PDB file of C-alpha atoms in Angstrom:
ATOM      1  CA  MET A  22      69.619  25.830 -19.545  1.00 75.00           C
ATOM      2  CA  SER A  23      66.964  28.380 -17.284  1.00 82.00           C
ATOM      3  CA  ASN A  24      62.399  26.606 -17.911  1.00 96.00           C
ATOM      4  CA  ILE A  25      59.969  27.730 -15.976  1.00 98.00           C
ATOM      5  CA  SER A  26      57.409  26.267 -13.069  1.00 98.00           C
ATOM      6  CA  ILE A  27      54.746  27.720 -13.274  1.00 98.00           C
ATOM      7  CA  ILE A  28      52.103  27.094 -10.087  1.00 98.00           C
ATOM      8  CA  ILE A  29      48.869  28.166 -10.144  1.00 98.00           C
ATOM      9  CA  PRO A  30      47.103  28.651  -6.604  1.00 98.00           C
ATOM     10  CA  ILE A  31      42.706  28.074  -7.821  1.00 98.00           C
ATOM     11  CA  LEU A  32      39.708  27.881  -5.484  1.00 97.00           C
ATOM     12  CA  ASN A  33      36.195  28.473  -7.420  1.00 97.00           C
ATOM     13  CA  GLU A  34      37.978  30.013 -10.623  1.00 97.00           C
ATOM     14  CA  ALA A  35      36.042  27.718 -14.007  1.00 97.00           C
ATOM     15  CA  GLU A  36      34.994  31.890 -14.771  1.00 95.00           C
ATOM     16  CA  THR A  37      38.645  32.652 -15.290  1.00 96.00           C
ATOM     17  CA  ILE A  38      40.951  29.329 -15.424  1.00 98.00           C
ATOM     18  CA  VAL A  39      41.052  28.106 -18.988  1.00 97.00           C
ATOM     19  CA  TYR A  40      41.034  31.732 -20.347  1.00 97.00           C
ATOM     20  CA  LEU A  41      43.975  32.470 -18.065  1.00 98.00           C
ATOM     21  CA  LEU A  42      45.603  28.192 -19.305  1.00 97.00           C
ATOM     22  CA  LYS A  43      45.304  30.449 -22.986  1.00 96.00           C
ATOM     23  CA  HIS A  44      47.405  33.005 -23.123  1.00 97.00           C
ATOM     24  CA  LEU A  45      50.175  31.816 -21.092  1.00 97.00           C
ATOM     25  CA  LEU A  46      49.861  29.350 -23.758  1.00 96.00           C
ATOM     26  CA  LYS A  47      49.923  32.287 -26.540  1.00 96.00           C
ATOM     27  CA  ASN A  48      52.633  35.411 -25.103  1.00 97.00           C
ATOM     28  CA  SER A  49      54.861  32.057 -23.657  1.00 97.00           C
ATOM     29  CA  SER A  50      57.420  30.113 -25.453  1.00 95.00           C
ATOM     30  CA  LYS A  51      57.012  26.112 -24.795  1.00 92.00           C
ATOM     31  CA  GLU A  52      60.585  26.460 -25.569  1.00 95.00           C
ATOM     32  CA  ASN A  53      60.906  28.020 -22.005  1.00 97.00           C
ATOM     33  CA  LEU A  54      58.245  26.848 -19.214  1.00 97.00           C
ATOM     34  CA  ALA A  55      58.952  23.532 -18.257  1.00 96.00           C
ATOM     35  CA  GLU A  56      54.885  23.078 -17.387  1.00 96.00           C
ATOM     36  CA  ILE A  57      51.802  24.808 -16.138  1.00 97.00           C
ATOM     37  CA  ILE A  58      50.583  23.785 -12.341  1.00 98.00           C
ATOM     38  CA  VAL A  59      47.330  24.343 -11.633  1.00 98.00           C
ATOM     39  CA  VAL A  60      46.699  23.717  -7.521  1.00 98.00           C
ATOM     40  CA  ASP A  61      42.885  23.154  -6.500  1.00 98.00           C
ATOM     41  CA  GLY A  62      42.163  23.839  -2.959  1.00 97.00           C
ATOM     42  CA  GLY A  63      38.866  22.363  -3.107  1.00 97.00           C
ATOM     43  CA  SER A  64      37.303  23.928  -5.745  1.00 98.00           C
ATOM     44  CA  THR A  65      33.363  22.731  -6.117  1.00 97.00           C
ATOM     45  CA  ASP A  66      32.347  25.417  -9.780  1.00 96.00           C
ATOM     46  CA  ASN A  67      33.913  23.383 -12.716  1.00 96.00           C
ATOM     47  CA  SER A  68      36.837  24.338 -12.434  1.00 98.00           C
ATOM     48  CA  GLN A  69      39.172  20.867 -11.603  1.00 97.00           C
ATOM     49  CA  LYS A  70      37.054  19.323 -14.878  1.00 97.00           C
ATOM     50  CA  LEU A  71      37.499  22.529 -17.170  1.00 97.00           C
ATOM     51  CA  VAL A  72      41.105  22.918 -16.608  1.00 97.00           C
ATOM     52  CA  THR A  73      41.586  18.348 -17.057  1.00 95.00           C
ATOM     53  CA  GLN A  74      40.089  19.039 -20.265  1.00 94.00           C
ATOM     54  CA  PHE A  75      41.741  21.353 -21.658  1.00 94.00           C
ATOM     55  CA  THR A  76      44.421  19.237 -20.574  1.00 92.00           C
ATOM     56  CA  ASN A  77      43.544  16.024 -22.112  1.00 90.00           C
ATOM     57  CA  SER A  78      43.561  19.086 -25.691  1.00 87.00           C
ATOM     58  CA  ASN A  79      46.863  20.497 -24.836  1.00 79.00           C
ATOM     59  CA  LEU A  80      49.714  17.653 -26.863  1.00 72.00           C
ATOM     60  CA  ASN A  81      51.961  19.802 -26.635  1.00 70.00           C
ATOM     61  CA  LYS A  82      55.054  21.063 -24.772  1.00 75.00           C
ATOM     62  CA  PRO A  83      54.738  22.285 -21.609  1.00 89.00           C
ATOM     63  CA  SER A  84      52.751  19.407 -19.928  1.00 92.00           C
ATOM     64  CA  ILE A  85      49.514  21.331 -17.823  1.00 95.00           C
ATOM     65  CA  LYS A  86      49.560  19.489 -13.849  1.00 95.00           C
ATOM     66  CA  LEU A  87      45.962  19.571 -12.131  1.00 97.00           C
ATOM     67  CA  ILE A  88      47.049  19.233  -8.727  1.00 97.00           C
ATOM     68  CA  LEU A  89      44.677  18.626  -5.453  1.00 97.00           C
ATOM     69  CA  SER A  90      45.832  20.407  -2.518  1.00 97.00           C
ATOM     70  CA  ALA A  91      44.551  21.386   1.553  1.00 96.00           C
ATOM     71  CA  LYS A  92      43.050  25.034   1.278  1.00 96.00           C
ATOM     72  CA  GLY A  93      45.005  28.473   1.397  1.00 95.00           C
ATOM     73  CA  ARG A  94      47.882  30.076  -1.422  1.00 96.00           C
ATOM     74  CA  ALA A  95      50.901  29.935   1.187  1.00 97.00           C
ATOM     75  CA  LYS A  96      49.905  25.631   1.159  1.00 98.00           C
ATOM     76  CA  GLN A  97      48.133  25.318  -3.025  1.00 98.00           C
ATOM     77  CA  MET A  98      51.956  26.961  -3.404  1.00 98.00           C
ATOM     78  CA  ASN A  99      54.467  24.975  -1.412  1.00 98.00           C
ATOM     79  CA  THR A 100      52.271  21.838  -3.049  1.00 98.00           C
ATOM     80  CA  GLY A 101      53.235  23.271  -6.697  1.00 98.00           C
ATOM     81  CA  ALA A 102      56.506  24.059  -5.853  1.00 98.00           C
ATOM     82  CA  LYS A 103      57.072  20.283  -4.269  1.00 98.00           C
ATOM     83  CA  PHE A 104      56.569  18.982  -8.124  1.00 97.00           C
ATOM     84  CA  ALA A 105      58.300  21.458 -10.217  1.00 98.00           C
ATOM     85  CA  THR A 106      60.926  20.637 -12.426  1.00 97.00           C
ATOM     86  CA  GLY A 107      61.667  23.503 -13.596  1.00 97.00           C
ATOM     87  CA  ASN A 108      64.574  25.709 -12.034  1.00 97.00           C
ATOM     88  CA  ILE A 109      62.765  29.078 -12.018  1.00 98.00           C
ATOM     89  CA  LEU A 110      59.525  28.485  -9.859  1.00 98.00           C
ATOM     90  CA  TYR A 111      56.512  31.583 -10.980  1.00 98.00           C
ATOM     91  CA  PHE A 112      53.230  32.245  -8.884  1.00 98.00           C
ATOM     92  CA  LEU A 113      50.453  32.662 -10.565  1.00 98.00           C
ATOM     93  CA  HIS A 114      47.067  34.720  -9.422  1.00 97.00           C
ATOM     94  CA  ALA A 115      44.082  33.310 -11.383  1.00 97.00           C
ATOM     95  CA  ASP A 116      43.050  36.525 -12.511  1.00 96.00           C
ATOM     96  CA  SER A 117      45.754  38.045 -13.775  1.00 97.00           C
ATOM     97  CA  PHE A 118      47.379  38.043 -16.761  1.00 98.00           C
ATOM     98  CA  PRO A 119      51.280  38.128 -17.374  1.00 98.00           C
ATOM     99  CA  PRO A 120      53.013  40.140 -20.657  1.00 98.00           C
ATOM    100  CA  LYS A 121      53.077  38.844 -23.782  1.00 98.00           C
ATOM    101  CA  HIS A 122      56.816  37.462 -23.915  1.00 98.00           C
ATOM    102  CA  PHE A 123      56.641  36.914 -19.562  1.00 98.00           C
ATOM    103  CA  ASP A 124      58.625  33.718 -19.824  1.00 98.00           C
ATOM    104  CA  GLN A 125      61.790  35.611 -21.595  1.00 98.00           C
ATOM    105  CA  LEU A 126      61.523  38.617 -19.526  1.00 98.00           C
ATOM    106  CA  ILE A 127      62.121  36.776 -15.989  1.00 98.00           C
ATOM    107  CA  ILE A 128      64.482  34.175 -17.588  1.00 98.00           C
ATOM    108  CA  ASN A 129      66.432  38.067 -19.013  1.00 97.00           C
ATOM    109  CA  GLU A 130      66.366  39.321 -15.516  1.00 97.00           C
ATOM    110  CA  ILE A 131      67.998  36.240 -13.832  1.00 97.00           C
ATOM    111  CA  LYS A 132      70.888  35.700 -16.378  1.00 96.00           C
ATOM    112  CA  GLN A 133      71.212  40.022 -15.029  1.00 96.00           C
ATOM    113  CA  GLY A 134      72.187  38.138 -11.377  1.00 96.00           C
ATOM    114  CA  HIS A 135      68.723  39.410 -10.170  1.00 96.00           C
ATOM    115  CA  LEU A 136      67.383  36.579  -8.351  1.00 98.00           C
ATOM    116  CA  ALA A 137      62.919  36.766  -7.876  1.00 98.00           C
ATOM    117  CA  GLY A 138      60.356  40.159  -8.389  1.00 98.00           C
ATOM    118  CA  CYS A 139      57.146  40.619  -9.873  1.00 98.00           C
ATOM    119  CA  PHE A 140      56.233  42.770 -12.854  1.00 98.00           C
ATOM    120  CA  ARG A 141      53.265  46.486 -12.312  1.00 97.00           C
ATOM    121  CA  LEU A 142      50.268  45.985 -12.195  1.00 96.00           C
ATOM    122  CA  GLN A 143      47.504  47.048 -13.730  1.00 97.00           C
ATOM    123  CA  PHE A 144      44.096  46.435 -12.621  1.00 97.00           C
ATOM    124  CA  ASN A 145      41.494  46.892 -15.610  1.00 95.00           C
ATOM    125  CA  ASN A 146      38.817  49.167 -13.704  1.00 95.00           C
ATOM    126  CA  LYS A 147      39.460  52.632 -14.262  1.00 94.00           C
ATOM    127  CA  HIS A 148      39.020  54.668 -11.085  1.00 96.00           C
ATOM    128  CA  TRP A 149      41.274  56.928 -10.773  1.00 97.00           C
ATOM    129  CA  TRP A 150      42.506  55.785  -7.322  1.00 96.00           C
ATOM    130  CA  LEU A 151      44.001  51.433  -9.176  1.00 96.00           C
ATOM    131  CA  GLN A 152      45.103  53.584 -11.608  1.00 96.00           C
ATOM    132  CA  LEU A 153      47.042  55.349  -9.218  1.00 96.00           C
ATOM    133  CA  ALA A 154      48.096  51.762  -7.368  1.00 94.00           C
ATOM    134  CA  SER A 155      49.067  50.293 -10.613  1.00 96.00           C
ATOM    135  CA  TRP A 156      50.937  53.379 -11.119  1.00 97.00           C
ATOM    136  CA  PHE A 157      52.865  53.813  -8.070  1.00 96.00           C
ATOM    137  CA  THR A 158      53.982  49.798  -8.468  1.00 97.00           C
ATOM    138  CA  GLN A 159      56.564  50.471 -11.480  1.00 97.00           C
ATOM    139  CA  PHE A 160      59.377  51.482  -8.272  1.00 97.00           C
ATOM    140  CA  ASN A 161      61.130  48.910  -7.302  1.00 97.00           C
ATOM    141  CA  ARG A 162      59.818  49.679  -3.774  1.00 95.00           C
ATOM    142  CA  ARG A 163      58.326  47.857  -0.804  1.00 92.00           C
ATOM    143  CA  ILE A 164      54.949  49.940  -0.423  1.00 90.00           C
ATOM    144  CA  CYS A 165      54.397  48.835  -4.161  1.00 92.00           C
ATOM    145  CA  ARG A 166      54.379  45.182  -3.264  1.00 92.00           C
ATOM    146  CA  GLY A 167      51.589  42.814  -3.059  1.00 86.00           C
ATOM    147  CA  GLY A 168      50.827  39.784  -4.377  1.00 78.00           C
ATOM    148  CA  ASP A 169      48.974  40.256  -7.912  1.00 90.00           C
ATOM    149  CA  GLN A 170      51.475  41.548  -9.989  1.00 95.00           C
ATOM    150  CA  SER A 171      52.826  37.924  -9.422  1.00 97.00           C
ATOM    151  CA  GLN A 172      55.566  36.130  -8.205  1.00 98.00           C
ATOM    152  CA  PHE A 173      58.454  35.020 -10.046  1.00 98.00           C
ATOM    153  CA  ILE A 174      61.528  33.360  -7.748  1.00 98.00           C
ATOM    154  CA  THR A 175      65.126  30.547  -8.720  1.00 98.00           C
ATOM    155  CA  THR A 176      64.114  27.175  -6.739  1.00 98.00           C
ATOM    156  CA  SER A 177      66.870  27.031  -5.348  1.00 98.00           C
ATOM    157  CA  LEU A 178      66.015  30.754  -3.366  1.00 98.00           C
ATOM    158  CA  PHE A 179      63.204  29.871  -2.838  1.00 98.00           C
ATOM    159  CA  ASN A 180      64.480  26.355  -1.409  1.00 98.00           C
ATOM    160  CA  ASP A 181      66.754  28.599   0.960  1.00 98.00           C
ATOM    161  CA  ILE A 182      64.151  31.171   2.652  1.00 97.00           C
ATOM    162  CA  GLY A 183      61.837  27.589   2.993  1.00 97.00           C
ATOM    163  CA  GLY A 184      59.337  28.355   0.719  1.00 98.00           C
ATOM    164  CA  TYR A 185      55.655  30.663   2.316  1.00 98.00           C
ATOM    165  CA  ASP A 186      54.417  30.471   5.439  1.00 97.00           C
ATOM    166  CA  GLU A 187      51.963  28.231   5.354  1.00 97.00           C
ATOM    167  CA  ASN A 188      50.324  29.803   9.608  1.00 95.00           C
ATOM    168  CA  TYR A 189      49.836  32.871   7.234  1.00 95.00           C
ATOM    169  CA  ILE A 190      45.925  32.424   5.116  1.00 93.00           C
ATOM    170  CA  ILE A 191      46.848  36.168   4.141  1.00 92.00           C
ATOM    171  CA  TYR A 192      49.421  38.080   3.884  1.00 94.00           C
ATOM    172  CA  GLU A 193      51.643  35.109   2.424  1.00 95.00           C
ATOM    173  CA  ASP A 194      52.997  36.630  -0.177  1.00 95.00           C
ATOM    174  CA  ASN A 195      54.346  39.657   1.169  1.00 94.00           C
ATOM    175  CA  ILE A 196      56.024  37.681   3.781  1.00 96.00           C
ATOM    176  CA  LEU A 197      58.329  36.212   1.481  1.00 97.00           C
ATOM    177  CA  ILE A 198      58.725  39.439  -0.757  1.00 96.00           C
ATOM    178  CA  ASN A 199      59.860  41.175   2.745  1.00 95.00           C
ATOM    179  CA  GLU A 200      62.943  37.841   2.966  1.00 96.00           C
ATOM    180  CA  LEU A 201      63.698  38.867  -1.010  1.00 97.00           C
ATOM    181  CA  TYR A 202      63.720  42.504   0.247  1.00 97.00           C
ATOM    182  CA  LYS A 203      65.622  41.549   3.205  1.00 96.00           C
ATOM    183  CA  ARG A 204      68.438  40.086   0.674  1.00 96.00           C
ATOM    184  CA  LYS A 205      68.282  42.149  -1.292  1.00 95.00           C
ATOM    185  CA  GLN A 206      67.182  40.117  -4.016  1.00 94.00           C
ATOM    186  CA  PHE A 207      63.824  41.911  -5.482  1.00 97.00           C
ATOM    187  CA  SER A 208      63.419  43.572  -8.499  1.00 97.00           C
ATOM    188  CA  VAL A 209      60.599  45.068 -10.328  1.00 98.00           C
ATOM    189  CA  ILE A 210      60.351  44.750 -14.586  1.00 98.00           C
ATOM    190  CA  ASN A 211      58.860  47.216 -15.568  1.00 97.00           C
ATOM    191  CA  LYS A 212      56.276  45.741 -17.981  1.00 98.00           C
ATOM    192  CA  LYS A 213      52.541  45.375 -17.038  1.00 98.00           C
ATOM    193  CA  LEU A 214      50.132  42.746 -15.706  1.00 98.00           C
ATOM    194  CA  ILE A 215      47.158  42.841 -16.284  1.00 98.00           C
ATOM    195  CA  THR A 216      44.884  42.165 -13.235  1.00 97.00           C
ATOM    196  CA  SER A 217      41.566  42.465 -11.644  1.00 95.00           C
ATOM    197  CA  ALA A 218      39.172  43.923  -9.009  1.00 94.00           C
ATOM    198  CA  ARG A 219      37.365  41.741  -8.968  1.00 93.00           C
ATOM    199  CA  ARG A 220      37.664  42.247  -5.086  1.00 91.00           C
ATOM    200  CA  TYR A 221      37.594  45.815  -4.875  1.00 94.00           C
ATOM    201  CA  GLN A 222      34.306  45.799  -6.959  1.00 92.00           C
ATOM    202  CA  GLN A 223      32.350  42.928  -5.071  1.00 90.00           C
ATOM    203  CA  HIS A 224      33.627  45.191  -1.220  1.00 93.00           C
ATOM    204  CA  GLY A 225      33.992  48.383  -2.967  1.00 95.00           C
ATOM    205  CA  ILE A 226      36.862  50.180  -3.347  1.00 95.00           C
ATOM    206  CA  TRP A 227      37.430  52.892  -0.501  1.00 95.00           C
ATOM    207  CA  LYS A 228      36.674  49.589   1.781  1.00 95.00           C
ATOM    208  CA  LEU A 229      38.738  47.440   0.857  1.00 94.00           C
ATOM    209  CA  GLN A 230      41.084  49.826   0.924  1.00 94.00           C
ATOM    210  CA  TYR A 231      40.883  50.530   4.158  1.00 95.00           C
ATOM    211  CA  HIS A 232      39.887  46.808   5.414  1.00 95.00           C
ATOM    212  CA  PHE A 233      44.016  45.620   3.551  1.00 94.00           C
ATOM    213  CA  TRP A 234      45.469  49.429   5.041  1.00 94.00           C
ATOM    214  CA  ILE A 235      44.553  48.025   8.485  1.00 96.00           C
ATOM    215  CA  ILE A 236      45.610  43.883   7.981  1.00 95.00           C
ATOM    216  CA  TYR A 237      49.106  46.154   6.630  1.00 92.00           C
ATOM    217  CA  LEU A 238      48.606  48.045   9.793  1.00 95.00           C
ATOM    218  CA  LYS A 239      48.024  45.411  11.910  1.00 95.00           C
ATOM    219  CA  LYS A 240      51.228  42.914  10.815  1.00 94.00           C
ATOM    220  CA  TRP A 241      53.879  46.198  11.623  1.00 92.00           C
ATOM    221  CA  LEU A 242      52.207  46.755  15.143  1.00 95.00           C
ATOM    222  CA  GLY A 243      53.638  43.577  15.642  1.00 95.00           C
ATOM    223  CA  ALA A 244      49.700  41.517  15.102  1.00 96.00           C
ATOM    224  CA  SER A 245      49.623  36.919  14.407  1.00 96.00           C
ATOM    225  CA  ALA A 246      49.092  35.448  11.097  1.00 94.00           C
ATOM    226  CA  ASN A 247      45.877  34.527  13.210  1.00 96.00           C
ATOM    227  CA  GLU A 248      43.646  37.374  14.405  1.00 96.00           C
ATOM    228  CA  LEU A 249      45.778  38.412  10.267  1.00 96.00           C
ATOM    229  CA  HIS A 250      43.366  35.998   9.625  1.00 95.00           C
ATOM    230  CA  GLU A 251      40.818  36.495  12.180  1.00 96.00           C
ATOM    231  CA  TYR A 252      40.852  40.217  11.139  1.00 95.00           C
ATOM    232  CA  TYR A 253      40.242  39.539   7.494  1.00 95.00           C
ATOM    233  CA  ARG A 254      38.016  37.668   8.654  1.00 93.00           C
ATOM    234  CA  LYS A 255      35.527  39.627   9.872  1.00 94.00           C
ATOM    235  CA  TYR A 256      35.553  41.653   7.642  1.00 93.00           C
ATOM    236  CA  VAL A 257      36.745  40.694   4.042  1.00 91.00           C
ATOM    237  CA  SER A 258      36.205  37.132   3.739  1.00 80.00           C
TER     238      SER A 258
END
């Protein structure tokens, strides 16, 4: 029997985390979920308190666990995976909301032999560039991928790869995705996951997109994990 462990890395996500947990429970079947694991990297807002309160009020399956971790999405997601009991891992950003019956859609995909993949993405913003970028995510091409689209993967394949590379403070999603494409183990479920455009709104759409392109180019030219992080800290963070 297939069951899914949802792993959500957070850092100061008080604004969205309870809404996301409610969304996940409403749009899935409890029989398909092993647990939901929220991995906090040191929040200084009310994130931990809100998760604990929601967990205490949710007495039915699936269980919701709050785990503390060192800061960094790769570290947080690997920590969550160590505590997971499901044979499928589903890594999800705190501001990304998967479609109705996402759990069964993932299980169906894996039963067809596709051991890893994501959903197509839809930004919650009507700007033409973000709409166009969203449209491209329906295609199963490496250039169309990103962490905001979420990531499902069988636990055995995740362990075989060695999890997320914790050397990467940013770009960690892409490192794992690259490995999956090398193994020809990636599929795209043609259902829309809605994700926040808040970073684009905060920094400016064209400014942020430019810096993301530069980071991709730097990695393609051989930049190290530290070099990518330094660029991100200087121009984005």
